[in-house]
PDB file of C-alpha atoms in Angstrom:
ATOM      1  CA  MET A 122      -5.445  -2.416  -6.052  1.00  0.00           C
ATOM      2  CA  PRO A 123      -5.777   0.733  -3.960  1.00  0.00           C
ATOM      3  CA  LEU A 124      -3.705   3.543  -4.967  1.00  0.00           C
ATOM      4  CA  GLU A 125      -0.532   3.630  -2.478  1.00  0.00           C
ATOM      5  CA  ALA A 126       2.496   5.031  -1.531  1.00  0.00           C
ATOM      6  CA  VAL A 127       4.582   2.348   0.431  1.00  0.00           C
ATOM      7  CA  MET A 128       7.906   2.516   2.197  1.00  0.00           C
ATOM      8  CA  ILE A 129       9.339  -1.020   2.613  1.00  0.00           C
ATOM      9  CA  VAL A 130      11.907  -1.156   5.722  1.00  0.00           C
ATOM     10  CA  VAL A 131      14.514  -3.892   5.639  1.00  0.00           C
ATOM     11  CA  ASP A 132      16.291  -5.237   8.523  1.00  0.00           C
ATOM     12  CA  ASN A 133      20.060  -4.728   7.999  1.00  0.00           C
ATOM     13  CA  SER A 134      21.219  -5.455  11.381  1.00  0.00           C
ATOM     14  CA  GLU A 135      23.971  -8.237  11.989  1.00  0.00           C
ATOM     15  CA  SER A 136      21.199 -10.841  12.661  1.00  0.00           C
ATOM     16  CA  SER A 137      20.315 -10.367   8.872  1.00  0.00           C
ATOM     17  CA  ARG A 138      23.646 -12.291   7.867  1.00  0.00           C
ATOM     18  CA  ASN A 139      22.244 -15.695   9.495  1.00  0.00           C
ATOM     19  CA  GLY A 140      21.537 -18.515   6.822  1.00  0.00           C
ATOM     20  CA  ASP A 141      18.522 -19.808   8.176  1.00  0.00           C
ATOM     21  CA  TYR A 142      16.560 -18.121   5.423  1.00  0.00           C
ATOM     22  CA  PRO A 143      18.673 -19.201   2.285  1.00  0.00           C
ATOM     23  CA  PRO A 144      20.833 -17.768   1.013  1.00  0.00           C
ATOM     24  CA  THR A 145      20.811 -15.483   4.232  1.00  0.00           C
ATOM     25  CA  ARG A 146      18.123 -13.613   6.059  1.00  0.00           C
ATOM     26  CA  TYR A 147      19.269 -10.362   3.996  1.00  0.00           C
ATOM     27  CA  ASP A 148      19.149 -11.960   0.627  1.00  0.00           C
ATOM     28  CA  ALA A 149      15.951 -13.547   1.445  1.00  0.00           C
ATOM     29  CA  GLN A 150      14.689  -9.776   1.991  1.00  0.00           C
ATOM     30  CA  THR A 151      15.730  -8.613  -1.239  1.00  0.00           C
ATOM     31  CA  ASP A 152      13.844 -11.191  -3.362  1.00  0.00           C
ATOM     32  CA  ALA A 153      10.560 -10.496  -0.944  1.00  0.00           C
ATOM     33  CA  VAL A 154      11.053  -6.674  -1.266  1.00  0.00           C
ATOM     34  CA  ASN A 155      10.745  -7.195  -5.450  1.00  0.00           C
ATOM     35  CA  ILE A 156       7.711  -9.349  -5.200  1.00  0.00           C
ATOM     36  CA  ILE A 157       6.245  -6.599  -3.054  1.00  0.00           C
ATOM     37  CA  PHE A 158       7.048  -3.691  -5.384  1.00  0.00           C
ATOM     38  CA  GLN A 159       5.901  -5.584  -8.389  1.00  0.00           C
ATOM     39  CA  ASN A 160       2.581  -6.160  -6.329  1.00  0.00           C
ATOM     40  CA  VAL A 161       2.122  -2.509  -5.701  1.00  0.00           C
ATOM     41  CA  VAL A 162       3.209  -1.179  -8.876  1.00  0.00           C
ATOM     42  CA  GLN A 163       1.353  -3.552 -11.398  1.00  0.00           C
ATOM     43  CA  GLY A 164      -1.594  -3.207  -8.867  1.00  0.00           C
ATOM     44  CA  ASN A 165      -1.964   0.386  -9.859  1.00  0.00           C
ATOM     45  CA  PRO A 166       0.364   2.245 -11.776  1.00  0.00           C
ATOM     46  CA  GLU A 167      -0.060   5.471 -10.046  1.00  0.00           C
ATOM     47  CA  SER A 168       1.214   3.528  -6.900  1.00  0.00           C
ATOM     48  CA  SER A 169       4.988   4.145  -5.733  1.00  0.00           C
ATOM     49  CA  VAL A 170       7.484   2.712  -3.381  1.00  0.00           C
ATOM     50  CA  GLY A 171      10.313   3.666  -1.380  1.00  0.00           C
ATOM     51  CA  LEU A 172      13.088   1.805   0.453  1.00  0.00           C
ATOM     52  CA  MET A 173      14.684   2.078   4.019  1.00  0.00           C
ATOM     53  CA  SER A 174      17.164   0.460   5.930  1.00  0.00           C
ATOM     54  CA  MET A 175      16.827   0.546   9.888  1.00  0.00           C
ATOM     55  CA  ALA A 176      20.138  -0.660  11.492  1.00  0.00           C
ATOM     56  CA  GLY A 177      23.748   0.439  11.820  1.00  0.00           C
ATOM     57  CA  ARG A 178      23.966   3.951  12.870  1.00  0.00           C
ATOM     58  CA  GLY A 179      20.324   4.406  12.353  1.00  0.00           C
ATOM     59  CA  PRO A 180      17.453   4.547   9.926  1.00  0.00           C
ATOM     60  CA  GLU A 181      18.126   5.597   6.172  1.00  0.00           C
ATOM     61  CA  VAL A 182      15.962   6.496   3.451  1.00  0.00           C
ATOM     62  CA  LEU A 183      17.505   4.543   0.361  1.00  0.00           C
ATOM     63  CA  VAL A 184      15.201   5.366  -2.145  1.00  0.00           C
ATOM     64  CA  THR A 185      12.450   7.804  -2.236  1.00  0.00           C
ATOM     65  CA  LEU A 186       9.041   6.894  -3.769  1.00  0.00           C
ATOM     66  CA  THR A 187       9.259   5.726  -7.379  1.00  0.00           C
ATOM     67  CA  THR A 188       7.994   3.483  -9.522  1.00  0.00           C
ATOM     68  CA  ASP A 189      11.480   2.608 -11.080  1.00  0.00           C
ATOM     69  CA  GLN A 190      12.587  -1.142  -9.860  1.00  0.00           C
ATOM     70  CA  GLY A 191      16.043  -0.448 -10.651  1.00  0.00           C
ATOM     71  CA  LYS A 192      16.468   2.208  -7.872  1.00  0.00           C
ATOM     72  CA  ILE A 193      14.851  -0.090  -5.806  1.00  0.00           C
ATOM     73  CA  LEU A 194      17.455  -2.932  -6.613  1.00  0.00           C
ATOM     74  CA  GLU A 195      20.527  -0.435  -6.391  1.00  0.00           C
ATOM     75  CA  GLY A 196      19.027   0.712  -2.783  1.00  0.00           C
ATOM     76  CA  LEU A 197      18.918  -3.363  -1.661  1.00  0.00           C
ATOM     77  CA  HIS A 198      22.658  -3.848  -3.375  1.00  0.00           C
ATOM     78  CA  ARG A 199      24.348  -0.717  -1.747  1.00  0.00           C
ATOM     79  CA  THR A 200      22.596  -1.903   1.688  1.00  0.00           C
ATOM     80  CA  LYS A 201      24.290  -5.251   1.697  1.00  0.00           C
ATOM     81  CA  LYS A 202      27.677  -3.830   1.993  1.00  0.00           C
ATOM     82  CA  ASN A 203      26.256  -1.966   5.138  1.00  0.00           C
ATOM     83  CA  ILE A 204      25.049  -4.973   7.071  1.00  0.00           C
ATOM     84  CA  ARG A 205      25.949  -4.000  10.897  1.00  0.00           C
ATOM     85  CA  GLY A 206      24.806  -3.195  14.410  1.00  0.00           C
ATOM     86  CA  SER A 207      21.103  -3.555  15.693  1.00  0.00           C
ATOM     87  CA  ALA A 208      17.542  -2.368  14.223  1.00  0.00           C
ATOM     88  CA  HIS A 209      16.088   0.521  15.408  1.00  0.00           C
ATOM     89  CA  LEU A 210      12.289   0.006  14.881  1.00  0.00           C
ATOM     90  CA  SER A 211      10.654   2.765  16.159  1.00  0.00           C
ATOM     91  CA  ARG A 212      12.849   5.545  14.674  1.00  0.00           C
ATOM     92  CA  ALA A 213      12.787   3.682  11.455  1.00  0.00           C
ATOM     93  CA  ILE A 214       8.694   3.606  11.303  1.00  0.00           C
ATOM     94  CA  GLN A 215       8.765   7.442  12.138  1.00  0.00           C
ATOM     95  CA  VAL A 216      11.202   8.256   9.642  1.00  0.00           C
ATOM     96  CA  ALA A 217       9.151   6.056   6.930  1.00  0.00           C
ATOM     97  CA  TRP A 218       6.104   8.050   7.958  1.00  0.00           C
ATOM     98  CA  LEU A 219       7.712  11.472   7.635  1.00  0.00           C
ATOM     99  CA  ALA A 220       8.859  10.278   4.085  1.00  0.00           C
ATOM    100  CA  LEU A 221       5.216   9.359   3.169  1.00  0.00           C
ATOM    101  CA  LYS A 222       3.821  12.575   4.696  1.00  0.00           C
ATOM    102  CA  HIS A 223       5.820  14.748   2.237  1.00  0.00           C
ATOM    103  CA  ARG A 224       4.808  12.389  -0.690  1.00  0.00           C
ATOM    104  CA  GLN A 225       3.539  14.676  -3.820  1.00  0.00           C
ATOM    105  CA  ASN A 226       0.481  12.683  -4.570  1.00  0.00           C
ATOM    106  CA  LYS A 227      -1.630  13.117  -1.471  1.00  0.00           C
ATOM    107  CA  SER A 228      -4.464  10.765  -2.798  1.00  0.00           C
ATOM    108  CA  GLN A 229      -2.084   7.929  -2.033  1.00  0.00           C
ATOM    109  CA  ARG A 230      -2.796   5.831   1.025  1.00  0.00           C
ATOM    110  CA  GLY A 231       0.258   5.912   3.052  1.00  0.00           C
ATOM    111  CA  ARG A 232       1.802   2.263   4.152  1.00  0.00           C
ATOM    112  CA  ILE A 233       4.923   1.212   5.617  1.00  0.00           C
ATOM    113  CA  VAL A 234       5.726  -2.537   5.496  1.00  0.00           C
ATOM    114  CA  ILE A 235       8.723  -3.711   7.721  1.00  0.00           C
ATOM    115  CA  PHE A 236      10.770  -6.774   7.848  1.00  0.00           C
ATOM    116  CA  VAL A 237      12.125  -7.900  11.200  1.00  0.00           C
ATOM    117  CA  CYS A 238      14.674 -10.295  11.826  1.00  0.00           C
ATOM    118  CA  SER A 239      16.349  -9.364  15.182  1.00  0.00           C
ATOM    119  CA  PRO A 240      15.314  -8.649  18.459  1.00  0.00           C
ATOM    120  CA  ILE A 241      13.484  -5.947  19.421  1.00  0.00           C
ATOM    121  CA  GLU A 242      15.018  -3.283  21.816  1.00  0.00           C
ATOM    122  CA  GLU A 243      11.950  -1.137  21.938  1.00  0.00           C
ATOM    123  CA  GLU A 244       9.754  -1.355  25.279  1.00  0.00           C
ATOM    124  CA  GLU A 245       6.038  -2.596  24.153  1.00  0.00           C
ATOM    125  CA  SER A 246       4.579   0.509  25.794  1.00  0.00           C
ATOM    126  CA  ASP A 247       6.548   2.780  23.469  1.00  0.00           C
ATOM    127  CA  LEU A 248       5.628   0.748  20.464  1.00  0.00           C
ATOM    128  CA  ILE A 249       1.993   1.002  21.607  1.00  0.00           C
ATOM    129  CA  LYS A 250       2.297   4.772  21.678  1.00  0.00           C
ATOM    130  CA  LEU A 251       3.752   4.988  18.257  1.00  0.00           C
ATOM    131  CA  ALA A 252       1.316   2.429  16.770  1.00  0.00           C
ATOM    132  CA  LYS A 253      -1.675   5.037  17.954  1.00  0.00           C
ATOM    133  CA  LYS A 254       0.069   8.199  16.380  1.00  0.00           C
ATOM    134  CA  MET A 255       0.199   5.678  13.079  1.00  0.00           C
ATOM    135  CA  LYS A 256      -3.266   5.187  13.274  1.00  0.00           C
ATOM    136  CA  LYS A 257      -4.363   9.020  13.946  1.00  0.00           C
ATOM    137  CA  ASN A 258      -2.403   9.670  10.822  1.00  0.00           C
ATOM    138  CA  ASN A 259      -4.213   6.884   8.843  1.00  0.00           C
ATOM    139  CA  THR A 260      -0.741   5.093   8.054  1.00  0.00           C
ATOM    140  CA  SER A 261      -1.218   1.203   7.716  1.00  0.00           C
ATOM    141  CA  VAL A 262       1.861  -0.632   9.113  1.00  0.00           C
ATOM    142  CA  ASP A 263       2.709  -4.086   8.153  1.00  0.00           C
ATOM    143  CA  PHE A 264       5.185  -6.596   9.801  1.00  0.00           C
ATOM    144  CA  VAL A 265       7.009  -9.486   8.175  1.00  0.00           C
ATOM    145  CA  LEU A 266       8.605 -11.348  11.171  1.00  0.00           C
ATOM    146  CA  PHE A 267      11.010 -13.977  10.674  1.00  0.00           C
ATOM    147  CA  GLY A 268      14.408 -15.222  11.757  1.00  0.00           C
ATOM    148  CA  ASP A 269      14.121 -14.458  15.332  1.00  0.00           C
ATOM    149  CA  ILE A 270      10.888 -15.482  15.984  1.00  0.00           C
ATOM    150  CA  ASP A 271      10.646 -15.742  19.995  1.00  0.00           C
ATOM    151  CA  ASP A 272       7.768 -15.011  22.270  1.00  0.00           C
ATOM    152  CA  GLU A 273       9.065 -11.333  23.076  1.00  0.00           C
ATOM    153  CA  ASN A 274       9.197 -10.357  19.321  1.00  0.00           C
ATOM    154  CA  VAL A 275       5.837 -11.759  18.670  1.00  0.00           C
ATOM    155  CA  LYS A 276       4.206 -10.142  21.925  1.00  0.00           C
ATOM    156  CA  LYS A 277       5.628  -6.813  20.960  1.00  0.00           C
ATOM    157  CA  LEU A 278       4.729  -6.526  17.252  1.00  0.00           C
ATOM    158  CA  GLU A 279       1.019  -8.116  18.468  1.00  0.00           C
ATOM    159  CA  ALA A 280       0.523  -5.400  20.624  1.00  0.00           C
ATOM    160  CA  PHE A 281       1.503  -2.626  18.299  1.00  0.00           C
ATOM    161  CA  ASN A 282      -0.567  -4.528  15.269  1.00  0.00           C
ATOM    162  CA  ARG A 283      -3.703  -4.424  17.924  1.00  0.00           C
ATOM    163  CA  GLU A 284      -3.687  -0.730  18.486  1.00  0.00           C
ATOM    164  CA  VAL A 285      -2.806   0.113  14.605  1.00  0.00           C
ATOM    165  CA  LYS A 286      -5.122  -1.955  12.854  1.00  0.00           C
ATOM    166  CA  SER A 287      -7.994  -0.163  11.605  1.00  0.00           C
ATOM    167  CA  GLY A 288     -10.169  -1.777   8.715  1.00  0.00           C
ATOM    168  CA  GLU A 289      -8.301  -3.219   6.016  1.00  0.00           C
ATOM    169  CA  GLY A 290      -4.549  -3.081   6.386  1.00  0.00           C
ATOM    170  CA  SER A 291      -1.687  -3.003   8.909  1.00  0.00           C
ATOM    171  CA  ASN A 292      -1.014  -7.111   8.852  1.00  0.00           C
ATOM    172  CA  MET A 293       1.301  -9.050  10.536  1.00  0.00           C
ATOM    173  CA  VAL A 294       2.726 -12.364   9.213  1.00  0.00           C
ATOM    174  CA  VAL A 295       5.022 -14.807  11.022  1.00  0.00           C
ATOM    175  CA  ILE A 296       7.149 -16.993   8.557  1.00  0.00           C
ATOM    176  CA  PRO A 297       9.283 -19.390  10.055  1.00  0.00           C
ATOM    177  CA  PRO A 298      12.373 -21.108   8.333  1.00  0.00           C
ATOM    178  CA  SER A 299      11.187 -23.754   5.894  1.00  0.00           C
ATOM    179  CA  SER A 300      12.273 -25.326   2.477  1.00  0.00           C
ATOM    180  CA  LYS A 301      10.497 -22.764   0.778  1.00  0.00           C
ATOM    181  CA  LEU A 302      12.080 -19.222  -0.294  1.00  0.00           C
ATOM    182  CA  LEU A 303      11.047 -16.161   2.230  1.00  0.00           C
ATOM    183  CA  SER A 304       9.311 -14.423  -0.779  1.00  0.00           C
ATOM    184  CA  ASP A 305       7.180 -17.405  -1.755  1.00  0.00           C
ATOM    185  CA  GLN A 306       5.916 -17.822   1.644  1.00  0.00           C
ATOM    186  CA  LEU A 307       4.978 -14.116   1.617  1.00  0.00           C
ATOM    187  CA  ILE A 308       3.108 -14.657  -1.765  1.00  0.00           C
ATOM    188  CA  SER A 309       0.162 -16.275   0.154  1.00  0.00           C
ATOM    189  CA  THR A 310      -0.129 -13.628   3.179  1.00  0.00           C
ATOM    190  CA  PRO A 311      -2.252 -10.564   3.521  1.00  0.00           C
ATOM    191  CA  ILE A 312       0.514  -8.381   2.748  1.00  0.00           C
ATOM    192  CA  LEU A 313       0.039  -9.406  -0.993  1.00  0.00           C
ATOM    193  CA  LEU A 314      -3.375 -10.678  -1.081  1.00  0.00           C
ATOM    194  CA  GLY A 315      -5.144  -8.127   1.006  1.00  0.00           C
ATOM    195  CA  GLU A 316      -7.656  -9.159   4.034  1.00  0.00           C
ATOM    196  CA  ALA A 317      -8.948 -12.230   1.729  1.00  0.00           C
ATOM    197  CA  ALA A 318      -5.945 -14.112   3.173  1.00  0.00           C
ATOM    198  CA  ALA A 319      -6.539 -12.996   6.551  1.00  0.00           C
ATOM    199  CA  GLY A 320      -8.417 -15.993   7.561  1.00  0.00           C
ATOM    200  CA  GLY A 321     -10.523 -13.957  10.121  1.00  0.00           C
ATOM    201  CA  SER A 322      -7.377 -13.333  12.323  1.00  0.00           C
ATOM    202  CA  GLY A 323      -5.812 -10.063  10.271  1.00  0.00           C
ATOM    203  CA  GLY A 324      -2.916 -12.370   9.761  1.00  0.00           C
ATOM    204  CA  ALA A 325      -1.192 -11.631  13.256  1.00  0.00           C
ATOM    205  CA  GLY A 326       0.548 -14.154  14.926  1.00  0.00           C
ATOM    206  CA  GLY A 327       0.188 -16.994  12.436  1.00  0.00           C
ATOM    207  CA  ASP A 328       2.596 -18.393  10.191  1.00  0.00           C
ATOM    208  CA  ALA A 329       2.435 -17.845   6.276  1.00  0.00           C
ATOM    209  CA  GLY A 330       1.046 -21.404   5.734  1.00  0.00           C
ATOM    210  CA  GLY A 331      -1.819 -20.799   7.599  1.00  0.00           C
ATOM    211  CA  ALA A 332      -2.881 -17.300   6.676  1.00  0.00           C
ATOM    212  CA  ALA A 333      -4.907 -18.255   3.544  1.00  0.00           C
ATOM    213  CA  SER A 334      -8.519 -18.117   4.339  1.00  0.00           C
ATOM    214  CA  GLU A 335     -10.890 -21.161   3.586  1.00  0.00           C
ATOM    215  CA  ASP A 336     -13.013 -18.247   2.015  1.00  0.00           C
ATOM    216  CA  PHE A 337     -10.450 -17.071  -0.545  1.00  0.00           C
ATOM    217  CA  PRO A 338     -12.792 -15.615  -3.363  1.00  0.00           C
ATOM    218  CA  PHE A 339     -11.233 -17.999  -6.159  1.00  0.00           C
ATOM    219  CA  GLY A 340     -11.988 -21.399  -5.278  1.00  0.00           C
ATOM    220  CA  ILE A 341      -8.537 -21.910  -4.590  1.00  0.00           C
ATOM    221  CA  ASP A 342      -6.216 -22.749  -1.606  1.00  0.00           C
ATOM    222  CA  PRO A 343      -3.489 -19.770  -1.974  1.00  0.00           C
ATOM    223  CA  SER A 344      -1.335 -21.757   0.191  1.00  0.00           C
ATOM    224  CA  VAL A 345      -0.882 -24.462  -2.316  1.00  0.00           C
ATOM    225  CA  ASP A 346      -0.390 -22.253  -5.167  1.00  0.00           C
ATOM    226  CA  PRO A 347       0.574 -18.999  -4.172  1.00  0.00           C
ATOM    227  CA  GLU A 348       1.671 -17.379  -7.276  1.00  0.00           C
ATOM    228  CA  LEU A 349      -1.540 -18.485  -9.140  1.00  0.00           C
ATOM    229  CA  ALA A 350      -3.648 -17.001  -6.480  1.00  0.00           C
ATOM    230  CA  LEU A 351      -1.866 -13.482  -6.315  1.00  0.00           C
ATOM    231  CA  ALA A 352      -2.341 -13.392 -10.347  1.00  0.00           C
ATOM    232  CA  LEU A 353      -6.002 -14.113 -10.011  1.00  0.00           C
ATOM    233  CA  ARG A 354      -6.216 -11.552  -7.332  1.00  0.00           C
ATOM    234  CA  MET A 355      -4.582  -8.800  -9.297  1.00  0.00           C
ATOM    235  CA  SER A 356      -6.585  -9.734 -12.235  1.00  0.00           C
ATOM    236  CA  MET A 357      -9.775  -9.326 -10.023  1.00  0.00           C
ATOM    237  CA  GLU A 358      -8.484  -5.945  -9.015  1.00  0.00           C
ATOM    238  CA  GLU A 359      -7.852  -4.784 -12.624  1.00  0.00           C
ATOM    239  CA  GLU A 360     -11.110  -5.730 -13.929  1.00  0.00           C
ATOM    240  CA  LYS A 361     -12.617  -3.950 -10.811  1.00  0.00           C
ATOM    241  CA  ALA A 362     -10.721  -0.834 -11.601  1.00  0.00           C
ATOM    242  CA  ARG A 363     -11.559  -1.061 -15.560  1.00  0.00           C
ATOM    243  CA  GLN A 364     -15.509  -1.281 -14.397  1.00  0.00           C
ATOM    244  CA  GLU A 365     -15.336   1.479 -12.102  1.00  0.00           C
ATOM    245  CA  LYS A 366     -13.635   3.809 -14.509  1.00  0.00           C
ATOM    246  CA  ARG A 367     -16.237   2.570 -17.251  1.00  0.00           C
ATOM    247  CA  ALA A 368     -19.117   3.744 -14.904  1.00  0.00           C
ATOM    248  CA  LYS A 369     -17.308   7.078 -14.073  1.00  0.00           C
ATOM    249  CA  GLU A 370     -16.897   7.914 -17.644  1.00  0.00           C
ATOM    250  CA  GLU A 371     -20.797   6.657 -18.458  1.00  0.00           C
ATOM    251  CA  ALA A 372     -22.317   8.660 -15.864  1.00  0.00           C
ATOM    252  CA  GLU A 373     -20.100  11.607 -16.899  1.00  0.00           C
ATOM    253  CA  ALA A 374     -21.106  11.657 -20.408  1.00  0.00           C
ATOM    254  CA  ALA A 375     -24.751  11.161 -19.026  1.00  0.00           C
ATOM    255  CA  LYS A 376     -24.402  14.225 -17.223  1.00  0.00           C
ATOM    256  CA  LYS A 377     -22.982  16.174 -20.144  1.00  0.00           C
ATOM    257  CA  ALA A 378     -25.850  14.821 -22.272  1.00  0.00           C
ATOM    258  CA  SER A 379     -28.670  16.054 -19.928  1.00  0.00           C
ATOM    259  CA  LEU A 380     -27.017  19.447 -19.628  1.00  0.00           C
ATOM    260  CA  GLU A 381     -27.086  19.750 -23.236  1.00  0.00           C
ATOM    261  CA  ASP A 382     -30.590  19.039 -23.684  1.00  0.00           C
ATOM    262  CA  VAL A 383     -31.429  21.437 -20.883  1.00  0.00           C
ATOM    263  CA  LYS A 384     -29.575  24.299 -22.577  1.00  0.00           C
ATOM    264  CA  GLU A 385     -31.415  23.799 -26.058  1.00  0.00           C
ATOM    265  CA  GLU A 386     -34.530  23.587 -24.319  1.00  0.00           C
ATOM    266  CA  ALA A 387     -33.842  26.712 -22.614  1.00  0.00           C
ATOM    267  CA  GLY A 388     -33.061  28.294 -26.356  1.00  0.00           C
ATOM    268  CA  GLU A 389     -36.225  27.160 -27.616  1.00  0.00           C
ATOM    269  CA  SER A 390     -38.245  28.800 -24.669  1.00  0.00           C
ATOM    270  CA  GLU A 391     -36.757  32.229 -24.820  1.00  0.00           C
ATOM    271  CA  PRO A 392     -38.681  34.903 -26.916  1.00  0.00           C
ATOM    272  CA  LEU A 393     -36.666  36.943 -29.459  1.00  0.00           C
ATOM    273  CA  LEU A 394     -36.539  40.421 -28.545  1.00  0.00           C
ATOM    274  CA  GLY A 395     -36.744  43.509 -30.837  1.00  0.00           C
ATOM    275  CA  LYS A 396     -34.934  46.426 -30.495  1.00  0.00           C
ATOM    276  CA  ASP A 397     -37.103  48.359 -28.068  1.00  0.00           C
ATOM    277  CA  GLY A 398     -37.062  45.508 -25.674  1.00  0.00           C
ATOM    278  CA  GLU A 399     -40.540  43.885 -26.723  1.00  0.00           C
ATOM    279  CA  PRO A 400     -40.876  40.548 -28.286  1.00  0.00           C
ATOM    280  CA  SER A 401     -40.578  40.584 -32.320  1.00  0.00           C
ATOM    281  CA  GLY A 402     -43.108  39.438 -34.743  1.00  0.00           C
ATOM    282  CA  SER A 403     -46.473  41.229 -36.267  1.00  0.00           C
ATOM    283  CA  GLY A 404     -48.359  40.191 -33.335  1.00  0.00           C
ATOM    284  CA  SER A 405     -46.812  42.947 -30.693  1.00  0.00           C
ATOM    285  CA  LYS A 406     -48.789  45.388 -29.001  1.00  0.00           C
ATOM    286  CA  LYS A 407     -46.946  48.268 -30.471  1.00  0.00           C
ATOM    287  CA  ASP A 408     -48.166  47.125 -34.106  1.00  0.00           C
ATOM    288  CA  ASP A 409     -51.778  46.842 -32.719  1.00  0.00           C
ATOM    289  CA  ASP A 410     -51.632  50.119 -31.676  1.00  0.00           C
ATOM    290  CA  LYS A 411     -50.537  51.708 -35.190  1.00  0.00           C
TER     291      LYS A 411
END
């Protein structure tokens, strides 16, 4: 999987107390965050994940970029005691972008994953401007919309997604209430499986169950067995990374051997010089004159 720096933003507004996603919308996010963390870090050990909340007094960075899942769990537990107010989506995206901008490893691809389960108060036009800024700065933004799945929320996030999307990344999935856990439904979406699960629609505006592609490369339907699909996907990415590393090492070894051969040939062809700067040996012009 790609080398990433991922900021996950959870919705800790009053709406997250609702129990339509068992046990509550907030607890459902907690399980889903852990799944995303494992997917990112196991996919590439050099990737890192941070955590934010976006409600209450305003967006807050709970955990800076890390590979320690314990810190993420502690941040989620701390935020559960701070569920209040309404979500500040635009400000949360901007704060997440600033956190990614100051990451130490600049080779990591910046990515923001946002859980939305409450009404979006921002105007669509303002969200579009922000989306263009994220695209300009090569930052992908994924949305997981659940809970308040009304037409207004869907319309606003779809408008943002259209503007920010560029190649791979920046997916939007809508997950309605069901007997399945939010995290289980998330597994079969482009958020975790990438473009293979987008089904040609980029995952925008569709529910998680319909996000799987008929062209999924492993010959199975990821919506039927999402855990198997995810495991196969990660196995393929790991094998691809190993092959790329092996090819790079072989290319470097071949280049090094070629340089050594050139040096040896240059050493053999260079004549030995005497003290007077002329080629040494009995056949020199100086010896003939004598």
